[in-house]
């Protein structure tokens, strides 16, 4: 998606809450059958969000979708900055009427640019949410699939201070996600 720390933090927060629900459900089941041995696994959601081919694909899709518009806005911003600098330099030789017209034009263009940039940011945020939701769904499906295949009763997400490699299934989940995406 966007690749910013804010986006990644949002993704991690969403996934943590869902995995906590899995944990609570697992613990409730565990409490009901204390005699049964519970198999617990740990998965690093942050690593899945950053390293999975699905996340890379989502980032690439977002970049392709918004790069032309972003470049156009960057061009408008550069032109506006150049025109503001030019107006400052030329102010000494301009009539009051020319200064007023130039300032009004620059103010109008700045407002239009701010509006376009705000619309762009809102659209990017909306699309990032859509992509994060799809990624979250995929991650949860693959985690559940790997947990079932390996007969784990509970899978704990991020927030774990320490987990032995024997219970860390992150690489297994990442491999399954790569397989699902058709990438080695």
Short mmCIF file of N, CA and C in Angstrom, two decimals:
data_model
loop_
_atom_site.label_atom_id
_atom_site.label_comp_id
_atom_site.label_asym_id
_atom_site.label_seq_id
_atom_site.Cartn_x
_atom_site.Cartn_y
_atom_site.Cartn_z
N UNK A 1 0.80 -1.13 0.00
CA UNK A 1 0.00 0.00 0.00
C UNK A 1 0.87 1.22 0.00
N UNK A 2 0.77 2.07 0.95
CA UNK A 2 1.58 3.26 0.83
C UNK A 2 2.98 3.08 1.36
N UNK A 3 3.23 2.13 2.22
CA UNK A 3 4.57 1.87 2.71
C UNK A 3 5.01 2.81 3.81
N UNK A 4 4.13 3.67 4.29
CA UNK A 4 4.49 4.60 5.34
C UNK A 4 4.32 3.93 6.69
N UNK A 5 5.03 4.41 7.71
CA UNK A 5 4.87 3.85 9.04
C UNK A 5 3.43 3.94 9.54
N UNK A 6 2.72 4.99 9.15
CA UNK A 6 1.34 5.15 9.58
C UNK A 6 0.47 4.04 9.01
N UNK A 7 0.64 3.73 7.74
CA UNK A 7 -0.14 2.66 7.11
C UNK A 7 0.17 1.33 7.75
N UNK A 8 1.44 1.08 7.96
CA UNK A 8 1.83 -0.18 8.56
C UNK A 8 1.30 -0.29 9.98
N UNK A 9 1.33 0.81 10.70
CA UNK A 9 0.82 0.81 12.07
C UNK A 9 -0.68 0.52 12.09
N UNK A 10 -1.40 1.09 11.13
CA UNK A 10 -2.83 0.84 11.04
C UNK A 10 -3.09 -0.63 10.74
N UNK A 11 -2.32 -1.18 9.82
CA UNK A 11 -2.50 -2.59 9.46
C UNK A 11 -2.22 -3.48 10.64
N UNK A 12 -1.16 -3.19 11.36
CA UNK A 12 -0.80 -4.00 12.52
C UNK A 12 -1.89 -3.91 13.58
N UNK A 13 -2.42 -2.73 13.80
CA UNK A 13 -3.45 -2.53 14.81
C UNK A 13 -4.71 -3.34 14.48
N UNK A 14 -5.11 -3.33 13.21
CA UNK A 14 -6.29 -4.08 12.78
C UNK A 14 -6.06 -5.57 12.97
N UNK A 15 -4.91 -6.02 12.53
CA UNK A 15 -4.62 -7.44 12.61
C UNK A 15 -4.45 -7.91 14.05
N UNK A 16 -3.89 -7.07 14.90
CA UNK A 16 -3.74 -7.43 16.31
C UNK A 16 -5.10 -7.67 16.95
N UNK A 17 -6.05 -6.79 16.65
CA UNK A 17 -7.36 -6.93 17.28
C UNK A 17 -8.05 -8.22 16.83
N UNK A 18 -7.87 -8.58 15.59
CA UNK A 18 -8.51 -9.81 15.11
C UNK A 18 -7.81 -11.03 15.69
N UNK A 19 -6.50 -11.00 15.74
CA UNK A 19 -5.78 -12.14 16.31
C UNK A 19 -6.04 -12.27 17.80
N UNK A 20 -6.26 -11.16 18.47
CA UNK A 20 -6.63 -11.22 19.90
C UNK A 20 -7.98 -11.93 20.05
N UNK A 21 -8.88 -11.69 19.11
CA UNK A 21 -10.18 -12.39 19.16
C UNK A 21 -9.97 -13.89 18.99
N UNK A 22 -9.06 -14.27 18.07
CA UNK A 22 -8.73 -15.69 17.92
C UNK A 22 -8.15 -16.24 19.23
N UNK A 23 -7.30 -15.47 19.87
CA UNK A 23 -6.67 -15.90 21.12
C UNK A 23 -7.73 -16.12 22.19
N UNK A 24 -8.63 -15.17 22.35
CA UNK A 24 -9.69 -15.28 23.36
C UNK A 24 -10.55 -16.50 23.08
N UNK A 25 -10.91 -16.70 21.81
CA UNK A 25 -11.72 -17.86 21.46
C UNK A 25 -10.97 -19.15 21.78
N UNK A 26 -9.70 -19.16 21.51
CA UNK A 26 -8.89 -20.34 21.81
C UNK A 26 -8.77 -20.59 23.30
N UNK A 27 -8.60 -19.52 24.07
CA UNK A 27 -8.48 -19.68 25.51
C UNK A 27 -9.79 -20.12 26.14
N UNK A 28 -10.90 -19.67 25.59
CA UNK A 28 -12.20 -20.11 26.09
C UNK A 28 -12.34 -21.62 25.84
N UNK A 29 -11.95 -22.05 24.66
CA UNK A 29 -11.99 -23.48 24.37
C UNK A 29 -11.04 -24.25 25.25
N UNK A 30 -9.90 -23.67 25.54
CA UNK A 30 -8.90 -24.32 26.39
C UNK A 30 -9.43 -24.47 27.81
N UNK A 31 -10.10 -23.46 28.30
CA UNK A 31 -10.63 -23.51 29.67
C UNK A 31 -11.68 -24.61 29.79
N UNK A 32 -12.41 -24.89 28.69
CA UNK A 32 -13.44 -25.91 28.72
C UNK A 32 -12.89 -27.32 28.78
N UNK A 33 -11.69 -27.52 28.28
CA UNK A 33 -11.12 -28.87 28.29
C UNK A 33 -9.69 -28.80 28.81
N UNK A 34 -9.54 -28.64 30.08
CA UNK A 34 -8.23 -28.48 30.70
C UNK A 34 -7.38 -29.73 30.54
N UNK A 35 -8.01 -30.86 30.34
CA UNK A 35 -7.26 -32.09 30.21
C UNK A 35 -6.55 -32.19 28.86
N UNK A 36 -7.07 -31.55 27.86
CA UNK A 36 -6.47 -31.60 26.53
C UNK A 36 -5.23 -30.73 26.48
N UNK A 37 -4.23 -31.16 25.72
CA UNK A 37 -3.01 -30.37 25.57
C UNK A 37 -3.22 -29.38 24.43
N UNK A 38 -2.98 -28.11 24.69
CA UNK A 38 -3.20 -27.06 23.71
C UNK A 38 -1.89 -26.73 23.00
N UNK A 39 -1.94 -26.69 21.68
CA UNK A 39 -0.78 -26.31 20.89
C UNK A 39 -0.91 -24.83 20.55
N UNK A 40 0.12 -24.08 20.91
CA UNK A 40 0.12 -22.64 20.70
C UNK A 40 1.21 -22.28 19.71
N UNK A 41 0.91 -21.34 18.81
CA UNK A 41 1.89 -20.84 17.85
C UNK A 41 1.89 -19.32 17.89
N UNK A 42 2.97 -18.76 17.39
CA UNK A 42 3.11 -17.31 17.35
C UNK A 42 3.38 -16.92 15.90
N UNK A 43 2.80 -15.78 15.47
CA UNK A 43 3.04 -15.27 14.12
C UNK A 43 3.33 -13.78 14.21
N UNK A 44 4.31 -13.34 13.44
CA UNK A 44 4.70 -11.93 13.39
C UNK A 44 3.91 -11.25 12.28
N UNK A 45 2.84 -10.60 12.65
CA UNK A 45 1.95 -9.96 11.68
C UNK A 45 2.68 -8.84 10.92
N UNK A 46 3.51 -8.08 11.62
CA UNK A 46 4.23 -6.99 10.96
C UNK A 46 5.09 -7.51 9.81
N UNK A 47 5.74 -8.63 10.03
CA UNK A 47 6.57 -9.23 8.98
C UNK A 47 5.70 -9.65 7.80
N UNK A 48 4.55 -10.22 8.06
CA UNK A 48 3.65 -10.64 6.99
C UNK A 48 3.15 -9.43 6.20
N UNK A 49 2.84 -8.35 6.90
CA UNK A 49 2.33 -7.15 6.25
C UNK A 49 3.41 -6.52 5.37
N UNK A 50 4.65 -6.59 5.80
CA UNK A 50 5.72 -5.95 5.02
C UNK A 50 6.37 -6.85 3.99
N UNK A 51 6.40 -8.16 4.22
CA UNK A 51 7.15 -9.04 3.34
C UNK A 51 6.32 -9.93 2.43
N UNK A 52 5.05 -10.00 2.61
CA UNK A 52 4.24 -10.90 1.79
C UNK A 52 4.12 -10.35 0.37
N UNK A 53 4.03 -11.25 -0.60
CA UNK A 53 3.86 -10.79 -1.98
C UNK A 53 2.53 -10.05 -2.18
N UNK A 54 1.54 -10.40 -1.39
CA UNK A 54 0.25 -9.71 -1.48
C UNK A 54 0.40 -8.24 -1.07
N UNK A 55 1.21 -7.99 -0.04
CA UNK A 55 1.44 -6.60 0.39
C UNK A 55 2.23 -5.85 -0.68
N UNK A 56 3.24 -6.49 -1.25
CA UNK A 56 4.03 -5.85 -2.31
C UNK A 56 3.14 -5.56 -3.52
N UNK A 57 2.27 -6.49 -3.84
CA UNK A 57 1.35 -6.30 -4.96
C UNK A 57 0.40 -5.13 -4.70
N UNK A 58 -0.09 -5.04 -3.48
CA UNK A 58 -0.99 -3.94 -3.12
C UNK A 58 -0.27 -2.60 -3.21
N UNK A 59 0.98 -2.56 -2.72
CA UNK A 59 1.75 -1.31 -2.82
C UNK A 59 1.97 -0.92 -4.28
N UNK A 60 2.31 -1.91 -5.10
CA UNK A 60 2.55 -1.64 -6.51
C UNK A 60 1.26 -1.17 -7.19
N UNK A 61 0.15 -1.81 -6.87
CA UNK A 61 -1.13 -1.42 -7.45
C UNK A 61 -1.48 0.02 -7.06
N UNK A 62 -1.25 0.36 -5.80
CA UNK A 62 -1.54 1.72 -5.34
C UNK A 62 -0.63 2.72 -6.05
N UNK A 63 0.63 2.37 -6.20
CA UNK A 63 1.57 3.28 -6.86
C UNK A 63 1.15 3.51 -8.31
N UNK A 64 0.79 2.44 -9.01
CA UNK A 64 0.35 2.58 -10.40
C UNK A 64 -0.93 3.40 -10.49
N UNK A 65 -1.83 3.17 -9.57
CA UNK A 65 -3.11 3.85 -9.60
C UNK A 65 -2.98 5.35 -9.35
N UNK A 66 -2.05 5.73 -8.48
CA UNK A 66 -1.99 7.12 -8.06
C UNK A 66 -0.75 7.87 -8.54
N UNK A 67 0.19 7.22 -9.21
CA UNK A 67 1.44 7.90 -9.57
C UNK A 67 1.22 9.06 -10.53
N UNK A 68 0.38 8.90 -11.54
CA UNK A 68 0.16 9.99 -12.50
C UNK A 68 -0.46 11.21 -11.80
N UNK A 69 -1.43 10.95 -10.95
CA UNK A 69 -2.09 12.05 -10.23
C UNK A 69 -1.12 12.71 -9.25
N UNK A 70 -0.30 11.90 -8.56
CA UNK A 70 0.68 12.44 -7.63
C UNK A 70 1.70 13.32 -8.38
N UNK A 71 2.16 12.83 -9.53
CA UNK A 71 3.13 13.60 -10.33
C UNK A 71 2.52 14.90 -10.83
N UNK A 72 1.25 14.85 -11.22
CA UNK A 72 0.57 16.06 -11.68
C UNK A 72 0.48 17.07 -10.54
N UNK A 73 0.13 16.60 -9.35
CA UNK A 73 0.06 17.50 -8.19
C UNK A 73 1.43 18.07 -7.83
N UNK A 74 2.46 17.23 -7.92
CA UNK A 74 3.81 17.71 -7.65
C UNK A 74 4.22 18.79 -8.66
N UNK A 75 3.84 18.59 -9.92
CA UNK A 75 4.12 19.59 -10.95
C UNK A 75 3.39 20.89 -10.68
N UNK A 76 2.12 20.80 -10.28
CA UNK A 76 1.36 22.00 -9.94
C UNK A 76 1.99 22.74 -8.77
N UNK A 77 2.44 21.98 -7.78
CA UNK A 77 3.05 22.58 -6.61
C UNK A 77 4.35 23.29 -6.99
N UNK A 78 5.18 22.64 -7.79
CA UNK A 78 6.44 23.25 -8.23
C UNK A 78 6.18 24.54 -9.02
N UNK A 79 5.20 24.50 -9.92
CA UNK A 79 4.85 25.68 -10.71
C UNK A 79 4.34 26.79 -9.81
N UNK A 80 3.54 26.45 -8.84
CA UNK A 80 3.00 27.44 -7.92
C UNK A 80 4.12 28.08 -7.10
N UNK A 81 5.03 27.28 -6.61
CA UNK A 81 6.17 27.80 -5.84
C UNK A 81 7.02 28.72 -6.71
N UNK A 82 7.27 28.29 -7.94
CA UNK A 82 8.07 29.12 -8.87
C UNK A 82 7.36 30.44 -9.15
N UNK A 83 6.04 30.39 -9.33
CA UNK A 83 5.29 31.62 -9.60
C UNK A 83 5.27 32.54 -8.39
N UNK A 84 5.20 31.96 -7.18
CA UNK A 84 5.24 32.79 -5.96
C UNK A 84 6.60 33.47 -5.86
N UNK A 85 7.67 32.71 -6.10
CA UNK A 85 9.02 33.30 -6.07
C UNK A 85 9.17 34.39 -7.11
N UNK A 86 8.65 34.16 -8.31
CA UNK A 86 8.74 35.15 -9.38
C UNK A 86 7.97 36.41 -9.00
N UNK A 87 6.79 36.24 -8.41
CA UNK A 87 6.00 37.40 -8.00
C UNK A 87 6.73 38.22 -6.94
N UNK A 88 7.42 37.54 -6.02
CA UNK A 88 8.18 38.25 -5.00
C UNK A 88 9.31 39.06 -5.63
N UNK A 89 9.99 38.45 -6.58
CA UNK A 89 11.11 39.13 -7.26
C UNK A 89 10.64 40.31 -8.10
N UNK A 90 9.50 40.12 -8.77
CA UNK A 90 8.98 41.14 -9.67
C UNK A 90 8.15 42.21 -8.96
N UNK A 91 7.90 42.04 -7.68
CA UNK A 91 7.02 42.95 -6.94
C UNK A 91 7.51 44.39 -7.00
N UNK A 92 8.81 44.58 -7.01
CA UNK A 92 9.37 45.93 -7.00
C UNK A 92 9.05 46.69 -8.29
N UNK A 93 8.89 45.98 -9.39
CA UNK A 93 8.65 46.66 -10.67
C UNK A 93 7.19 46.56 -11.12
N UNK A 94 6.35 45.98 -10.31
CA UNK A 94 4.94 45.84 -10.66
C UNK A 94 4.12 47.00 -10.14
N UNK A 95 3.05 47.33 -10.88
CA UNK A 95 2.13 48.36 -10.38
C UNK A 95 1.29 47.72 -9.27
N UNK A 96 0.61 48.55 -8.51
CA UNK A 96 -0.25 48.05 -7.43
C UNK A 96 -1.35 47.16 -7.99
N UNK A 97 -1.88 47.55 -9.14
CA UNK A 97 -2.93 46.75 -9.77
C UNK A 97 -2.38 45.38 -10.19
N UNK A 98 -1.18 45.35 -10.76
CA UNK A 98 -0.56 44.08 -11.16
C UNK A 98 -0.28 43.21 -9.93
N UNK A 99 0.21 43.84 -8.86
CA UNK A 99 0.47 43.09 -7.62
C UNK A 99 -0.81 42.46 -7.08
N UNK A 100 -1.89 43.25 -7.10
CA UNK A 100 -3.17 42.77 -6.58
C UNK A 100 -3.68 41.60 -7.42
N UNK A 101 -3.63 41.74 -8.75
CA UNK A 101 -4.10 40.67 -9.63
C UNK A 101 -3.24 39.41 -9.47
N UNK A 102 -1.93 39.61 -9.37
CA UNK A 102 -1.02 38.47 -9.21
C UNK A 102 -1.30 37.77 -7.89
N UNK A 103 -1.48 38.53 -6.82
CA UNK A 103 -1.75 37.94 -5.51
C UNK A 103 -3.08 37.19 -5.50
N UNK A 104 -4.10 37.76 -6.13
CA UNK A 104 -5.40 37.08 -6.21
C UNK A 104 -5.28 35.78 -6.99
N UNK A 105 -4.55 35.83 -8.10
CA UNK A 105 -4.36 34.63 -8.92
C UNK A 105 -3.61 33.56 -8.12
N UNK A 106 -2.55 33.95 -7.44
CA UNK A 106 -1.77 32.99 -6.65
C UNK A 106 -2.60 32.41 -5.50
N UNK A 107 -3.39 33.26 -4.85
CA UNK A 107 -4.24 32.79 -3.76
C UNK A 107 -5.28 31.79 -4.26
N UNK A 108 -5.88 32.11 -5.41
CA UNK A 108 -6.87 31.19 -6.00
C UNK A 108 -6.21 29.85 -6.34
N UNK A 109 -5.05 29.90 -6.96
CA UNK A 109 -4.35 28.67 -7.35
C UNK A 109 -3.92 27.87 -6.12
N UNK A 110 -3.52 28.56 -5.05
CA UNK A 110 -3.15 27.86 -3.82
C UNK A 110 -4.35 27.15 -3.21
N UNK A 111 -5.51 27.81 -3.22
CA UNK A 111 -6.73 27.18 -2.71
C UNK A 111 -7.11 25.97 -3.56
N UNK A 112 -7.05 26.11 -4.87
CA UNK A 112 -7.37 24.99 -5.77
C UNK A 112 -6.40 23.83 -5.55
N UNK A 113 -5.12 24.17 -5.39
CA UNK A 113 -4.13 23.12 -5.17
C UNK A 113 -4.41 22.41 -3.85
N UNK A 114 -4.68 23.17 -2.80
CA UNK A 114 -4.96 22.58 -1.49
C UNK A 114 -6.19 21.67 -1.57
N UNK A 115 -7.21 22.09 -2.30
CA UNK A 115 -8.41 21.27 -2.46
C UNK A 115 -8.08 19.98 -3.21
N UNK A 116 -7.34 20.10 -4.31
CA UNK A 116 -6.97 18.91 -5.09
C UNK A 116 -6.10 17.96 -4.26
N UNK A 117 -5.18 18.52 -3.50
CA UNK A 117 -4.32 17.70 -2.67
C UNK A 117 -5.13 16.99 -1.58
N UNK A 118 -6.07 17.69 -0.99
CA UNK A 118 -6.94 17.09 0.02
C UNK A 118 -7.78 15.95 -0.56
N UNK A 119 -8.32 16.16 -1.74
CA UNK A 119 -9.10 15.11 -2.41
C UNK A 119 -8.21 13.91 -2.73
N UNK A 120 -7.01 14.18 -3.19
CA UNK A 120 -6.05 13.11 -3.51
C UNK A 120 -5.73 12.31 -2.24
N UNK A 121 -5.40 13.01 -1.15
CA UNK A 121 -5.07 12.33 0.10
C UNK A 121 -6.23 11.48 0.62
N UNK A 122 -7.45 12.01 0.51
CA UNK A 122 -8.63 11.27 0.95
C UNK A 122 -8.82 10.01 0.10
N UNK A 123 -8.63 10.14 -1.20
CA UNK A 123 -8.78 8.98 -2.09
C UNK A 123 -7.71 7.94 -1.82
N UNK A 124 -6.47 8.38 -1.60
CA UNK A 124 -5.39 7.45 -1.28
C UNK A 124 -5.70 6.72 0.03
N UNK A 125 -6.15 7.45 1.03
CA UNK A 125 -6.47 6.84 2.33
C UNK A 125 -7.60 5.82 2.19
N UNK A 126 -8.61 6.15 1.40
CA UNK A 126 -9.74 5.24 1.18
C UNK A 126 -9.26 3.95 0.50
N UNK A 127 -8.45 4.10 -0.53
CA UNK A 127 -7.94 2.93 -1.26
C UNK A 127 -6.98 2.11 -0.39
N UNK A 128 -6.17 2.79 0.43
CA UNK A 128 -5.28 2.06 1.34
C UNK A 128 -6.10 1.21 2.30
N UNK A 129 -7.18 1.76 2.81
CA UNK A 129 -8.05 0.99 3.71
C UNK A 129 -8.60 -0.24 3.00
N UNK A 130 -9.01 -0.07 1.75
CA UNK A 130 -9.53 -1.21 0.98
C UNK A 130 -8.44 -2.27 0.81
N UNK A 131 -7.25 -1.84 0.47
CA UNK A 131 -6.14 -2.78 0.26
C UNK A 131 -5.74 -3.45 1.58
N UNK A 132 -5.71 -2.67 2.67
CA UNK A 132 -5.39 -3.25 3.97
C UNK A 132 -6.42 -4.28 4.41
N UNK A 133 -7.68 -3.99 4.13
CA UNK A 133 -8.74 -4.93 4.48
C UNK A 133 -8.59 -6.23 3.71
N UNK A 134 -8.28 -6.13 2.42
CA UNK A 134 -8.07 -7.34 1.61
C UNK A 134 -6.85 -8.10 2.10
N UNK A 135 -5.79 -7.39 2.44
CA UNK A 135 -4.58 -8.02 2.95
C UNK A 135 -4.85 -8.68 4.31
N UNK A 136 -5.58 -8.00 5.16
CA UNK A 136 -5.94 -8.55 6.47
C UNK A 136 -6.70 -9.86 6.31
N UNK A 137 -7.66 -9.86 5.40
CA UNK A 137 -8.46 -11.06 5.16
C UNK A 137 -7.57 -12.21 4.67
N UNK A 138 -6.68 -11.91 3.75
CA UNK A 138 -5.78 -12.94 3.23
C UNK A 138 -4.88 -13.48 4.32
N UNK A 139 -4.30 -12.58 5.12
CA UNK A 139 -3.41 -13.01 6.20
C UNK A 139 -4.16 -13.91 7.18
N UNK A 140 -5.35 -13.51 7.57
CA UNK A 140 -6.13 -14.32 8.52
C UNK A 140 -6.49 -15.69 7.94
N UNK A 141 -6.85 -15.71 6.67
CA UNK A 141 -7.17 -16.99 6.03
C UNK A 141 -5.96 -17.91 6.02
N UNK A 142 -4.80 -17.36 5.64
CA UNK A 142 -3.59 -18.18 5.55
C UNK A 142 -3.12 -18.60 6.93
N UNK A 143 -3.19 -17.73 7.92
CA UNK A 143 -2.81 -18.10 9.29
C UNK A 143 -3.71 -19.24 9.78
N UNK A 144 -5.00 -19.12 9.55
CA UNK A 144 -5.93 -20.17 9.97
C UNK A 144 -5.65 -21.48 9.23
N UNK A 145 -5.35 -21.38 7.95
CA UNK A 145 -5.03 -22.57 7.15
C UNK A 145 -3.77 -23.27 7.68
N UNK A 146 -2.72 -22.50 7.92
CA UNK A 146 -1.48 -23.07 8.45
C UNK A 146 -1.71 -23.64 9.85
N UNK A 147 -2.49 -22.96 10.65
CA UNK A 147 -2.78 -23.45 12.01
C UNK A 147 -3.54 -24.78 11.94
N UNK A 148 -4.53 -24.88 11.06
CA UNK A 148 -5.27 -26.14 10.91
C UNK A 148 -4.37 -27.26 10.41
N UNK A 149 -3.56 -26.97 9.39
CA UNK A 149 -2.66 -27.99 8.81
C UNK A 149 -1.67 -28.51 9.85
N UNK A 150 -1.22 -27.61 10.73
CA UNK A 150 -0.22 -28.00 11.73
C UNK A 150 -0.84 -28.30 13.09
N UNK A 151 -2.16 -28.34 13.12
CA UNK A 151 -2.93 -28.70 14.31
C UNK A 151 -2.63 -27.81 15.53
N UNK A 152 -2.55 -26.49 15.29
CA UNK A 152 -2.41 -25.54 16.38
C UNK A 152 -3.79 -25.17 16.88
N UNK A 153 -3.91 -25.02 18.18
CA UNK A 153 -5.18 -24.65 18.78
C UNK A 153 -5.32 -23.13 18.92
N UNK A 154 -4.19 -22.46 19.15
CA UNK A 154 -4.18 -21.02 19.37
C UNK A 154 -3.01 -20.42 18.60
N UNK A 155 -3.25 -19.32 17.91
CA UNK A 155 -2.19 -18.57 17.25
C UNK A 155 -2.21 -17.15 17.80
N UNK A 156 -1.06 -16.72 18.31
CA UNK A 156 -0.93 -15.39 18.91
C UNK A 156 -0.18 -14.50 17.94
N UNK A 157 -0.66 -13.28 17.77
CA UNK A 157 -0.03 -12.32 16.86
C UNK A 157 1.00 -11.47 17.56
N UNK A 158 1.22 -10.29 17.00
CA UNK A 158 2.22 -9.37 17.55
C UNK A 158 1.93 -9.03 19.00
N UNK A 159 2.92 -8.51 19.66
CA UNK A 159 2.79 -8.18 21.06
C UNK A 159 3.46 -9.21 21.94
N UNK A 160 4.02 -10.24 21.33
CA UNK A 160 4.72 -11.27 22.06
C UNK A 160 6.16 -10.80 22.29
N UNK A 161 6.62 -10.85 23.51
CA UNK A 161 7.96 -10.42 23.84
C UNK A 161 8.99 -11.45 23.41
N UNK A 162 8.69 -12.71 23.63
CA UNK A 162 9.61 -13.77 23.23
C UNK A 162 8.81 -15.01 22.84
N UNK A 163 9.29 -15.66 21.80
CA UNK A 163 8.71 -16.94 21.40
C UNK A 163 9.83 -17.78 20.82
N UNK A 164 9.90 -19.01 21.22
CA UNK A 164 10.90 -19.93 20.69
C UNK A 164 10.61 -20.18 19.21
N UNK A 165 11.66 -20.44 18.45
CA UNK A 165 11.49 -20.70 17.02
C UNK A 165 10.52 -21.85 16.76
N UNK A 166 10.46 -22.79 17.69
CA UNK A 166 9.60 -23.96 17.51
C UNK A 166 8.12 -23.59 17.43
N UNK A 167 7.72 -22.48 18.04
CA UNK A 167 6.31 -22.09 18.01
C UNK A 167 6.05 -20.92 17.06
N UNK A 168 7.10 -20.37 16.46
CA UNK A 168 6.95 -19.25 15.55
C UNK A 168 6.65 -19.77 14.16
N UNK A 169 5.43 -19.52 13.68
CA UNK A 169 5.01 -20.03 12.37
C UNK A 169 5.01 -18.95 11.29
N UNK A 170 5.63 -17.82 11.58
CA UNK A 170 5.64 -16.71 10.62
C UNK A 170 6.18 -17.13 9.27
N UNK A 171 7.31 -17.84 9.27
CA UNK A 171 7.90 -18.24 7.99
C UNK A 171 7.02 -19.24 7.25
N UNK A 172 6.33 -20.11 7.98
CA UNK A 172 5.40 -21.04 7.34
C UNK A 172 4.25 -20.28 6.70
N UNK A 173 3.74 -19.29 7.41
CA UNK A 173 2.62 -18.49 6.89
C UNK A 173 3.09 -17.69 5.68
N UNK A 174 4.28 -17.10 5.78
CA UNK A 174 4.82 -16.33 4.66
C UNK A 174 5.01 -17.22 3.43
N UNK A 175 5.51 -18.43 3.64
CA UNK A 175 5.68 -19.38 2.53
C UNK A 175 4.32 -19.73 1.92
N UNK A 176 3.32 -19.93 2.75
CA UNK A 176 1.98 -20.23 2.25
C UNK A 176 1.40 -19.05 1.48
N UNK A 177 1.66 -17.84 1.95
CA UNK A 177 1.18 -16.65 1.25
C UNK A 177 1.88 -16.52 -0.10
N UNK A 178 3.18 -16.80 -0.12
CA UNK A 178 3.92 -16.77 -1.39
C UNK A 178 3.36 -17.82 -2.35
N UNK A 179 3.08 -18.99 -1.83
CA UNK A 179 2.52 -20.07 -2.66
C UNK A 179 1.15 -19.65 -3.19
N UNK A 180 0.34 -19.07 -2.33
CA UNK A 180 -1.00 -18.63 -2.74
C UNK A 180 -0.92 -17.55 -3.81
N UNK A 181 0.12 -16.71 -3.73
CA UNK A 181 0.31 -15.64 -4.71
C UNK A 181 0.98 -16.14 -5.98
N UNK A 182 1.44 -17.40 -5.93
CA UNK A 182 2.12 -17.97 -7.09
C UNK A 182 3.55 -17.52 -7.23
N UNK A 183 4.17 -17.14 -6.10
CA UNK A 183 5.57 -16.70 -6.12
C UNK A 183 6.39 -17.62 -5.23
N UNK A 184 7.62 -17.93 -5.67
CA UNK A 184 8.48 -18.81 -4.85
C UNK A 184 8.96 -18.18 -3.58
#
